[in-house]
Amino acid sequence: MTDRISAYARAVFELAQAEGNLETVERELFTIARAFATSNELRDSLSNPQMPLDRKQGLIDDLLGGRASTLTVGLVSFVVGQGRAAEFSEMVDRFVALAAESRSKAVAEIRSAVPLEPSVVDRLAAELSRVTGKSLEVKTIVDPAVVGGIVARVGDTVIDGSVARRLAKLREVLKKS
């Protein structure tokens, strides 16, 4: 499965690059993949093999029509039409990493419960770059499950400074008492 996901990511990368639309498609697919990953209803609907393809395509058109480039809508429709909706988020993550790599950068994903000010994102990016020794492209995600604080990921390195994690640790300590 990993090879197939990588092949899809590479194909999307090459197509977007050939069309001269790499940054737009990257931004749009990243946003769509985050919505897909956080919405069980959307993910279940588009992954459901019992749902007719024309209904899935209608759902995609309703959600994306006029809000995303024709190329992005076509790519999402293709992946869903091929029955690969369950792999969509992972495929997009690999695509985003390929796009960043083409610019000699790594992807830093920063999750927070609320939108972060650009100056805060810049400071976090600088510190993550210093710690990892990599030039970074930052992708921010608003995720209410974080509760407060942030969770940052660069490749396999995760820095979890979230309130949710601290609460989980506190629960474990209280259980042991």
XYZ file of C-alpha atoms in Angstrom:
177
model
C 0.000 0.000 0.000
C 2.824 2.400 0.819
C 4.208 2.100 -2.718
C 0.783 2.850 -4.188
C 0.326 5.929 -1.989
C 3.799 7.163 -2.920
C 3.035 6.579 -6.613
C -0.192 8.614 -6.357
C 1.650 11.394 -4.524
C 4.409 11.451 -7.138
C 1.871 11.503 -10.007
C -0.051 14.392 -8.435
C 3.212 16.252 -7.830
C 4.362 15.814 -11.429
C 0.972 16.814 -12.833
C 0.683 19.946 -10.657
C 4.263 20.909 -11.450
C 3.748 20.370 -15.201
C 0.607 22.512 -15.070
C 2.553 25.282 -13.278
C 0.066 25.067 -10.439
C 2.127 23.348 -7.737
C 1.725 25.888 -4.925
C -2.022 26.330 -5.477
C -2.716 22.599 -5.682
C -0.493 21.984 -2.651
C -2.336 24.561 -0.548
C -5.771 23.375 -1.662
C -5.086 19.652 -1.233
C -3.544 20.235 2.193
C -6.659 22.121 3.322
C -8.979 19.471 1.885
C -6.977 16.624 3.451
C -7.181 18.271 6.887
C -10.964 18.617 6.521
C -11.137 15.014 5.373
C -9.035 13.807 8.316
C -11.136 15.659 10.892
C -14.609 14.918 9.505
C -15.701 11.337 10.094
C -18.902 11.954 8.143
C -17.093 13.243 5.047
C -14.424 10.529 5.200
C -16.999 7.773 5.717
C -19.201 9.037 2.885
C -16.413 9.286 0.328
C -14.845 5.983 1.442
C -18.111 4.036 1.494
C -18.041 1.467 -1.318
C -21.848 1.226 -1.127
C -22.335 4.891 -2.026
C -22.721 5.337 -5.790
C -19.861 7.170 -7.492
C -22.179 9.844 -8.920
C -23.299 10.753 -5.362
C -19.662 10.964 -4.259
C -18.849 13.179 -7.248
C -21.859 15.355 -6.407
C -20.613 15.726 -2.852
C -17.150 16.713 -4.093
C -18.663 19.247 -6.520
C -20.855 20.699 -3.745
C -17.897 21.047 -1.382
C -15.209 22.195 -3.800
C -16.918 23.601 -6.878
C -15.831 27.216 -7.318
C -13.658 27.049 -4.186
C -10.714 25.103 -5.589
C -8.884 24.980 -8.896
C -10.161 22.701 -11.622
C -6.999 20.618 -11.292
C -7.508 20.118 -7.547
C -11.169 19.167 -7.952
C -10.203 16.746 -10.720
C -7.494 15.153 -8.577
C -9.830 14.684 -5.611
C -12.497 13.231 -7.916
C -9.955 10.862 -9.451
C -8.696 9.564 -6.094
C -12.241 9.054 -4.806
C -13.297 7.476 -8.117
C -10.429 4.992 -7.855
C -11.697 3.921 -4.419
C -8.705 5.441 -2.644
C -10.495 7.976 -0.445
C -9.324 6.203 2.720
C -5.716 6.847 1.640
C -6.297 10.458 0.590
C -4.822 12.222 3.650
C -1.660 10.111 3.626
C -1.269 10.639 -0.120
C -1.579 14.405 0.316
C 0.953 14.386 3.168
C 3.438 12.662 0.868
C 2.602 15.053 -1.966
C 3.202 18.071 0.309
C 6.522 16.580 1.424
C 7.564 16.091 -2.238
C 6.619 19.684 -3.042
C 8.604 21.002 -0.069
C 11.539 18.756 -0.965
C 11.519 20.211 -4.493
C 12.185 23.563 -2.805
C 14.918 22.002 -0.587
C 12.749 22.219 2.514
C 11.051 19.928 5.018
C 7.450 20.291 6.186
C 6.721 21.445 9.720
C 3.132 20.894 10.790
C 1.976 23.018 13.717
C -1.370 22.211 15.344
C -3.082 24.578 17.738
C -6.578 24.959 19.160
C -6.897 28.482 17.741
C -5.371 30.298 14.768
C -1.863 31.543 15.527
C -0.609 35.042 14.828
C 1.920 35.154 11.957
C 4.619 36.425 14.324
C 4.084 33.394 16.592
C 4.269 31.032 13.598
C 7.499 32.736 12.494
C 9.077 32.327 15.940
C 8.002 28.682 16.147
C 9.349 28.023 12.640
C 12.689 29.588 13.520
C 12.993 27.509 16.688
C 11.931 24.273 14.937
C 14.436 24.985 12.179
C 17.178 25.535 14.774
C 16.282 22.333 16.661
C 15.971 20.127 13.565
C 18.710 21.767 11.513
C 16.358 21.880 8.522
C 14.974 24.654 6.378
C 11.218 24.430 6.894
C 7.885 25.159 5.270
C 5.276 25.583 7.959
C 1.724 24.286 7.628
C -0.613 25.398 10.406
C -3.695 23.439 11.416
C -6.430 24.574 13.768
C -7.365 21.493 15.802
C -9.695 21.985 18.793
C -8.557 18.615 20.206
C -5.243 20.263 21.125
C -7.224 22.293 23.739
C -4.318 24.727 24.233
C -0.625 24.950 23.442
C 0.749 23.396 20.258
C 1.795 20.117 18.695
C 4.586 20.406 16.135
C 5.779 17.684 13.773
C 8.776 17.700 11.452
C 9.110 14.311 9.777
C 9.188 11.712 12.553
C 9.964 14.276 15.261
C 6.945 15.329 17.322
C 7.011 18.023 19.979
C 3.803 17.892 21.990
C 3.302 20.958 24.166
C -0.474 20.663 24.185
C -2.767 21.047 27.160
C -4.462 17.806 26.060
C -1.178 15.914 26.506
C -0.535 17.513 29.880
C -4.041 16.545 31.025
C -3.477 12.971 29.847
C -0.205 12.820 31.812
C -1.959 14.193 34.893
C -4.686 11.521 34.564
C -2.006 8.812 34.448
C -0.321 10.197 37.556
C -3.653 10.353 39.405
C -4.510 6.769 38.397
C -1.214 5.558 39.868
C -1.862 7.379 43.167
